[in-house]
Amino acid sequence: MEDCLFCKIAAGQVPSDKVYEDDTVYAFRDINPQAPIHVLLIPKQHIASSADITAENSGVVAHIFEVAAELAKQLDLKDGFRIVTNSGSLGCQSVLHLHFHLLSGRQLQDQMG
Ligand code: DGP
């Protein structure tokens, strides 16, 4: 989608620190890491947020979780990790392209909200 930052990152039009790519998924380091490991996993197709997941596009979401599990192995996150997605203004979503934060490398906080 035109003027979508994460569409441009997935297309290689904006530079990023890539950790994984296949035909449908792109993963890269967050520019403002909240933990020693902070990777963003995105679908290459534009889906605005988790509120826009449907029967037609949910296959790529399932695939993102497969990729996340594989990355967790590659990054040696055997002691655990967290996957988070923010949606909408109350959820503090700042980039309107569906993305999953993969966080690890330190003890994460117990509270989610
Ligand atoms: P959220 O607040 O859930 O929408 O998360 C958006 C994340 O995207 C935030 O942690 C910072 C990250 N981010 C924003 N712009 C860029 C960028 O240009 N490059 C990278 N690598 N990450 C970005």
GROMACS .gro file of N, CA and C and ligand atoms in nm:
model
  362
    1MET      N    1   0.086  -0.120   0.000
    1MET     CA    2   0.000   0.000   0.000
    1MET      C    3   0.089   0.125   0.000
    2GLU      N    4   0.052   0.219  -0.083
    2GLU     CA    5   0.128   0.342  -0.095
    2GLU      C    6   0.133   0.414   0.040
    3ASP      N    7   0.247   0.470   0.071
    3ASP     CA    8   0.263   0.549   0.194
    3ASP      C    9   0.251   0.468   0.322
    4CYS      N   10   0.270   0.337   0.314
    4CYS     CA   11   0.274   0.255   0.436
    4CYS      C   12   0.421   0.221   0.463
    5LEU      N   13   0.471   0.264   0.579
    5LEU     CA   14   0.613   0.243   0.611
    5LEU      C   15   0.650   0.095   0.608
    6PHE      N   16   0.568   0.009   0.666
    6PHE     CA   17   0.607  -0.132   0.673
    6PHE      C   18   0.591  -0.202   0.538
    7CYS      N   19   0.500  -0.157   0.452
    7CYS     CA   20   0.498  -0.208   0.313
    7CYS      C   21   0.629  -0.173   0.244
    8LYS      N   22   0.679  -0.051   0.268
    8LYS     CA   23   0.805  -0.009   0.205
    8LYS      C   24   0.922  -0.088   0.261
    9ILE      N   25   0.922  -0.115   0.391
    9ILE     CA   26   1.029  -0.196   0.450
    9ILE      C   27   1.025  -0.336   0.391
   10ALA      N   28   0.907  -0.396   0.383
   10ALA     CA   29   0.896  -0.533   0.330
   10ALA      C   30   0.940  -0.539   0.184
   11ALA      N   31   0.920  -0.429   0.111
   11ALA     CA   32   0.959  -0.425  -0.031
   11ALA      C   33   1.105  -0.384  -0.050
   12GLY      N   34   1.175  -0.353   0.058
   12GLY     CA   35   1.315  -0.313   0.048
   12GLY      C   36   1.334  -0.169   0.006
   13GLN      N   37   1.225  -0.091   0.007
   13GLN     CA   38   1.235   0.049  -0.035
   13GLN      C   39   1.281   0.139   0.080
   14VAL      N   40   1.265   0.090   0.203
   14VAL     CA   41   1.317   0.158   0.323
   14VAL      C   42   1.408   0.056   0.391
   15PRO      N   43   1.531   0.095   0.427
   15PRO     CA   44   1.625  -0.001   0.485
   15PRO      C   45   1.580  -0.053   0.622
   16SER      N   46   1.618  -0.177   0.650
   16SER     CA   47   1.587  -0.234   0.781
   16SER      C   48   1.691  -0.342   0.811
   17ASP      N   49   1.698  -0.380   0.936
   17ASP     CA   50   1.790  -0.486   0.980
   17ASP      C   51   1.713  -0.618   0.974
   18LYS      N   52   1.716  -0.680   0.858
   18LYS     CA   53   1.634  -0.799   0.832
   18LYS      C   54   1.686  -0.920   0.908
   19VAL      N   55   1.594  -0.996   0.966
   19VAL     CA   56   1.634  -1.123   1.028
   19VAL      C   57   1.572  -1.243   0.957
   20TYR      N   58   1.468  -1.219   0.877
   20TYR     CA   59   1.404  -1.331   0.805
   20TYR      C   60   1.318  -1.273   0.692
   21GLU      N   61   1.311  -1.349   0.583
   21GLU     CA   62   1.220  -1.311   0.474
   21GLU      C   63   1.181  -1.436   0.396
   22ASP      N   64   1.054  -1.447   0.360
   22ASP     CA   65   1.012  -1.546   0.260
   22ASP      C   66   0.908  -1.478   0.171
   23ASP      N   67   0.830  -1.556   0.099
   23ASP     CA   68   0.737  -1.497   0.002
   23ASP      C   69   0.629  -1.411   0.067
   24THR      N   70   0.593  -1.443   0.190
   24THR     CA   71   0.477  -1.376   0.251
   24THR      C   72   0.507  -1.302   0.382
   25VAL      N   73   0.623  -1.330   0.441
   25VAL     CA   74   0.654  -1.274   0.575
   25VAL      C   75   0.791  -1.206   0.571
   26TYR      N   76   0.802  -1.097   0.647
   26TYR     CA   77   0.928  -1.024   0.662
   26TYR      C   78   0.948  -0.997   0.810
   27ALA      N   79   1.070  -1.015   0.859
   27ALA     CA   80   1.100  -0.988   1.001
   27ALA      C   81   1.227  -0.906   1.010
   28PHE      N   82   1.227  -0.808   1.101
   28PHE     CA   83   1.339  -0.713   1.112
   28PHE      C   84   1.345  -0.658   1.253
   29ARG      N   85   1.460  -0.606   1.289
   29ARG     CA   86   1.480  -0.551   1.425
   29ARG      C   87   1.406  -0.419   1.440
   30ASP      N   88   1.341  -0.405   1.555
   30ASP     CA   89   1.272  -0.279   1.585
   30ASP      C   90   1.374  -0.166   1.601
   31ILE      N   91   1.338  -0.050   1.548
   31ILE     CA   92   1.430   0.065   1.552
   31ILE      C   93   1.445   0.120   1.693
   32ASN      N   94   1.349   0.090   1.780
   32ASN     CA   95   1.349   0.142   1.917
   32ASN      C   96   1.328   0.025   2.014
   33PRO      N   97   1.430  -0.061   2.027
   33PRO     CA   98   1.409  -0.188   2.099
   33PRO      C   99   1.370  -0.169   2.245
   34GLN      N  100   1.271  -0.247   2.286
   34GLN     CA  101   1.222  -0.244   2.424
   34GLN      C  102   1.282  -0.358   2.507
   35ALA      N  103   1.364  -0.440   2.443
   35ALA     CA  104   1.429  -0.553   2.510
   35ALA      C  105   1.551  -0.588   2.426
   36PRO      N  106   1.647  -0.665   2.481
   36PRO     CA  107   1.766  -0.700   2.402
   36PRO      C  108   1.732  -0.767   2.269
   37ILE      N  109   1.630  -0.850   2.267
   37ILE     CA  110   1.577  -0.904   2.141
   37ILE      C  111   1.442  -0.838   2.117
   38HIS      N  112   1.430  -0.765   2.007
   38HIS     CA  113   1.301  -0.702   1.971
   38HIS      C  114   1.290  -0.705   1.818
   39VAL      N  115   1.219  -0.806   1.772
   39VAL     CA  116   1.202  -0.828   1.628
   39VAL      C  117   1.055  -0.801   1.594
   40LEU      N  118   1.033  -0.741   1.479
   40LEU     CA  119   0.897  -0.721   1.428
   40LEU      C  120   0.873  -0.820   1.314
   41LEU      N  121   0.762  -0.890   1.321
   41LEU     CA  122   0.723  -0.983   1.212
   41LEU      C  123   0.599  -0.926   1.144
   42ILE      N  124   0.607  -0.913   1.012
   42ILE     CA  125   0.494  -0.853   0.938
   42ILE      C  126   0.457  -0.939   0.818
   43PRO      N  127   0.329  -0.934   0.780
   43PRO     CA  128   0.292  -0.992   0.650
   43PRO      C  129   0.337  -0.896   0.540
   44LYS      N  130   0.380  -0.950   0.427
   44LYS     CA  131   0.416  -0.860   0.317
   44LYS      C  132   0.293  -0.791   0.259
   45GLN      N  133   0.180  -0.861   0.263
   45GLN     CA  134   0.057  -0.798   0.215
   45GLN      C  135   0.010  -0.698   0.320
   46HIS      N  136  -0.054  -0.591   0.275
   46HIS     CA  137  -0.099  -0.490   0.371
   46HIS      C  138  -0.226  -0.537   0.442
   47ILE      N  139  -0.212  -0.555   0.573
   47ILE     CA  140  -0.325  -0.577   0.663
   47ILE      C  141  -0.308  -0.470   0.769
   48ALA      N  142  -0.409  -0.388   0.794
   48ALA     CA  143  -0.387  -0.270   0.877
   48ALA      C  144  -0.362  -0.305   1.024
   49SER      N  145  -0.436  -0.403   1.075
   49SER     CA  146  -0.420  -0.436   1.217
   49SER      C  147  -0.484  -0.571   1.243
   50SER      N  148  -0.474  -0.619   1.366
   50SER     CA  149  -0.535  -0.747   1.400
   50SER      C  150  -0.688  -0.741   1.390
   51ALA      N  151  -0.743  -0.620   1.388
   51ALA     CA  152  -0.888  -0.606   1.370
   51ALA      C  153  -0.930  -0.639   1.227
   52ASP      N  154  -0.831  -0.651   1.137
   52ASP     CA  155  -0.860  -0.676   0.996
   52ASP      C  156  -0.824  -0.818   0.953
   53ILE      N  157  -0.800  -0.906   1.048
   53ILE     CA  158  -0.772  -1.047   1.016
   53ILE      C  159  -0.904  -1.117   0.983
   54THR      N  160  -0.905  -1.187   0.870
   54THR     CA  161  -1.026  -1.253   0.822
   54THR      C  162  -0.993  -1.397   0.782
   55ALA      N  163  -1.096  -1.471   0.746
   55ALA     CA  164  -1.075  -1.608   0.697
   55ALA      C  165  -0.988  -1.607   0.571
   56GLU      N  166  -0.995  -1.499   0.495
   56GLU     CA  167  -0.918  -1.492   0.369
   56GLU      C  168  -0.769  -1.466   0.393
   57ASN      N  169  -0.734  -1.392   0.498
   57ASN     CA  170  -0.592  -1.356   0.516
   57ASN      C  171  -0.527  -1.418   0.640
   58SER      N  172  -0.600  -1.501   0.713
   58SER     CA  173  -0.546  -1.552   0.840
   58SER      C  174  -0.434  -1.656   0.820
   59GLY      N  175  -0.422  -1.709   0.698
   59GLY     CA  176  -0.315  -1.804   0.671
   59GLY      C  177  -0.177  -1.742   0.695
   60VAL      N  178  -0.161  -1.616   0.655
   60VAL     CA  179  -0.030  -1.552   0.673
   60VAL      C  180  -0.004  -1.526   0.822
   61VAL      N  181  -0.109  -1.505   0.897
   61VAL     CA  182  -0.092  -1.485   1.042
   61VAL      C  183  -0.043  -1.614   1.107
   62ALA      N  184  -0.103  -1.727   1.068
   62ALA     CA  185  -0.055  -1.855   1.120
   62ALA      C  186   0.090  -1.876   1.081
   63HIS      N  187   0.124  -1.839   0.958
   63HIS     CA  188   0.262  -1.856   0.912
   63HIS      C  189   0.358  -1.768   0.992
   64ILE      N  190   0.315  -1.647   1.026
   64ILE     CA  191   0.399  -1.559   1.108
   64ILE      C  192   0.434  -1.628   1.240
   65PHE      N  193   0.339  -1.699   1.299
   65PHE     CA  194   0.368  -1.767   1.426
   65PHE      C  195   0.462  -1.885   1.405
   66GLU      N  196   0.453  -1.951   1.291
   66GLU     CA  197   0.551  -2.057   1.260
   66GLU      C  198   0.691  -1.996   1.248
   67VAL      N  199   0.700  -1.883   1.178
   67VAL     CA  200   0.830  -1.816   1.161
   67VAL      C  201   0.883  -1.771   1.298
   68ALA      N  202   0.794  -1.717   1.381
   68ALA     CA  203   0.837  -1.671   1.514
   68ALA      C  204   0.896  -1.786   1.595
   69ALA      N  205   0.833  -1.902   1.589
   69ALA     CA  206   0.885  -2.017   1.663
   69ALA      C  207   1.021  -2.059   1.610
   70GLU      N  208   1.037  -2.052   1.478
   70GLU     CA  209   1.167  -2.086   1.419
   70GLU      C  210   1.274  -1.983   1.457
   71LEU      N  211   1.236  -1.854   1.453
   71LEU     CA  212   1.332  -1.749   1.493
   71LEU      C  213   1.371  -1.764   1.639
   72ALA      N  214   1.275  -1.801   1.722
   72ALA     CA  215   1.305  -1.820   1.865
   72ALA      C  216   1.411  -1.927   1.882
   73LYS      N  217   1.407  -2.030   1.801
   73LYS     CA  218   1.511  -2.134   1.806
   73LYS      C  219   1.644  -2.077   1.757
   74GLN      N  220   1.639  -2.009   1.643
   74GLN     CA  221   1.764  -1.954   1.586
   74GLN      C  222   1.829  -1.852   1.679
   75LEU      N  223   1.747  -1.774   1.749
   75LEU     CA  224   1.800  -1.670   1.838
   75LEU      C  225   1.826  -1.723   1.979
   76ASP      N  226   1.804  -1.853   1.996
   76ASP     CA  227   1.833  -1.922   2.122
   76ASP      C  228   1.749  -1.865   2.238
   77LEU      N  229   1.622  -1.851   2.213
   77LEU     CA  230   1.532  -1.795   2.316
   77LEU      C  231   1.467  -1.908   2.396
   78LYS      N  232   1.547  -2.006   2.434
   78LYS     CA  233   1.490  -2.125   2.499
   78LYS      C  234   1.430  -2.093   2.635
   79ASP      N  235   1.472  -1.982   2.697
   79ASP     CA  236   1.416  -1.947   2.828
   79ASP      C  237   1.285  -1.870   2.817
   80GLY      N  238   1.245  -1.838   2.696
   80GLY     CA  239   1.114  -1.777   2.679
   80GLY      C  240   1.117  -1.647   2.601
   81PHE      N  241   1.000  -1.606   2.563
   81PHE     CA  242   0.983  -1.482   2.485
   81PHE      C  243   0.837  -1.442   2.492
   82ARG      N  244   0.809  -1.324   2.440
   82ARG     CA  245   0.670  -1.274   2.434
   82ARG      C  246   0.642  -1.227   2.293
   83ILE      N  247   0.520  -1.254   2.245
   83ILE     CA  248   0.474  -1.202   2.117
   83ILE      C  249   0.354  -1.112   2.145
   84VAL      N  250   0.362  -0.988   2.096
   84VAL     CA  251   0.259  -0.888   2.124
   84VAL      C  252   0.218  -0.822   1.994
   85THR      N  253   0.088  -0.794   1.980
   85THR     CA  254   0.045  -0.706   1.872
   85THR      C  255  -0.047  -0.599   1.929
   86ASN      N  256  -0.020  -0.475   1.894
   86ASN     CA  257  -0.103  -0.363   1.936
   86ASN      C  258  -0.203  -0.332   1.827
   87SER      N  259  -0.324  -0.296   1.868
   87SER     CA  260  -0.429  -0.268   1.769
   87SER      C  261  -0.507  -0.143   1.808
   88GLY      N  262  -0.508  -0.048   1.715
   88GLY     CA  263  -0.588   0.072   1.735
   88GLY      C  264  -0.529   0.167   1.839
   89SER      N  265  -0.599   0.278   1.862
   89SER     CA  266  -0.543   0.381   1.949
   89SER      C  267  -0.539   0.337   2.095
   90LEU      N  268  -0.640   0.268   2.143
   90LEU     CA  269  -0.636   0.221   2.282
   90LEU      C  270  -0.526   0.117   2.300
   91GLY      N  271  -0.498   0.043   2.196
   91GLY     CA  272  -0.391  -0.058   2.201
   91GLY      C  273  -0.253  -0.002   2.172
   92CYS      N  274  -0.246   0.132   2.149
   92CYS     CA  275  -0.116   0.200   2.123
   92CYS      C  276  -0.049   0.151   1.995
   93GLN      N  277  -0.127   0.122   1.892
   93GLN     CA  278  -0.067   0.088   1.763
   93GLN      C  279  -0.022   0.218   1.695
   94SER      N  280   0.107   0.227   1.661
   94SER     CA  281   0.157   0.350   1.600
   94SER      C  282   0.183   0.334   1.450
   95VAL      N  283   0.204   0.211   1.403
   95VAL     CA  284   0.222   0.187   1.259
   95VAL      C  285   0.105   0.101   1.212
   96LEU      N  286   0.029   0.154   1.115
   96LEU     CA  287  -0.097   0.090   1.076
   96LEU      C  288  -0.075  -0.016   0.969
   97HIS      N  289   0.013  -0.110   1.000
   97HIS     CA  290   0.037  -0.232   0.920
   97HIS      C  291   0.059  -0.341   1.024
   98LEU      N  292  -0.022  -0.444   1.018
   98LEU     CA  293  -0.016  -0.551   1.119
   98LEU      C  294   0.128  -0.595   1.145
   99HIS      N  295   0.164  -0.599   1.273
   99HIS     CA  296   0.299  -0.644   1.310
   99HIS      C  297   0.294  -0.709   1.446
  100PHE      N  298   0.382  -0.806   1.463
  100PHE     CA  299   0.393  -0.879   1.589
  100PHE      C  300   0.532  -0.851   1.646
  101HIS      N  301   0.535  -0.805   1.770
  101HIS     CA  302   0.662  -0.781   1.840
  101HIS      C  303   0.707  -0.912   1.903
  102LEU      N  304   0.827  -0.955   1.875
  102LEU     CA  305   0.889  -1.070   1.941
  102LEU      C  306   0.995  -1.014   2.036
  103LEU      N  307   0.970  -1.033   2.166
  103LEU     CA  308   1.054  -0.970   2.270
  103LEU      C  309   1.117  -1.076   2.358
  104SER      N  310   1.246  -1.056   2.387
  104SER     CA  311   1.312  -1.149   2.479
  104SER      C  312   1.450  -1.092   2.515
  105GLY      N  313   1.529  -1.174   2.585
  105GLY     CA  314   1.664  -1.136   2.620
  105GLY      C  315   1.678  -1.080   2.759
  106ARG      N  316   1.569  -1.060   2.827
  106ARG     CA  317   1.569  -1.021   2.969
  106ARG      C  318   1.437  -1.068   3.029
  107GLN      N  319   1.429  -1.066   3.161
  107GLN     CA  320   1.301  -1.097   3.226
  107GLN      C  321   1.200  -0.988   3.191
  108LEU      N  322   1.092  -1.027   3.125
  108LEU     CA  323   0.990  -0.930   3.087
  108LEU      C  324   0.897  -0.904   3.205
  109GLN      N  325   0.830  -0.789   3.201
  109GLN     CA  326   0.742  -0.752   3.312
  109GLN      C  327   0.620  -0.843   3.317
  110ASP      N  328   0.574  -0.865   3.438
  110ASP     CA  329   0.461  -0.954   3.461
  110ASP      C  330   0.332  -0.893   3.405
  111GLN      N  331   0.322  -0.760   3.413
  111GLN     CA  332   0.196  -0.695   3.375
  111GLN      C  333   0.195  -0.666   3.225
  112MET      N  334   0.082  -0.684   3.164
  112MET     CA  335   0.070  -0.664   3.019
  112MET      C  336   0.013  -0.528   2.986
  113GLY      N  337  -0.067  -0.471   3.076
  113GLY     CA  338  -0.140  -0.349   3.040
  113GLY      C  339  -0.067  -0.225   3.082
  114DGP     P1  340   0.343  -0.027   1.753
  114DGP     O1  341   0.356   0.083   1.853
  114DGP     O2  342   0.289  -0.157   1.813
  114DGP     O3  343   0.265   0.017   1.631
  114DGP     O4  344   0.491  -0.062   1.707
  114DGP     C1  345   0.555   0.001   1.602
  114DGP     C2  346   0.701  -0.030   1.616
  114DGP     O5  347   0.763  -0.001   1.494
  114DGP     C3  348   0.773   0.049   1.724
  114DGP     O6  349   0.822  -0.039   1.824
  114DGP     C4  350   0.887   0.116   1.652
  114DGP     C5  351   0.893   0.044   1.520
  114DGP     N1  352   0.932   0.126   1.407
  114DGP     C6  353   0.873   0.242   1.367
  114DGP     N2  354   0.933   0.290   1.258
  114DGP     C7  355   1.033   0.201   1.228
  114DGP     C8  356   1.130   0.196   1.124
  114DGP     O7  357   1.139   0.282   1.035
  114DGP     N3  358   1.216   0.091   1.125
  114DGP     C9  359   1.209  -0.007   1.222
  114DGP     N4  360   1.299  -0.105   1.215
  114DGP     N5  361   1.118  -0.005   1.319
  114DGP    C10  362   1.031   0.097   1.323
   0.00000   0.00000   0.00000
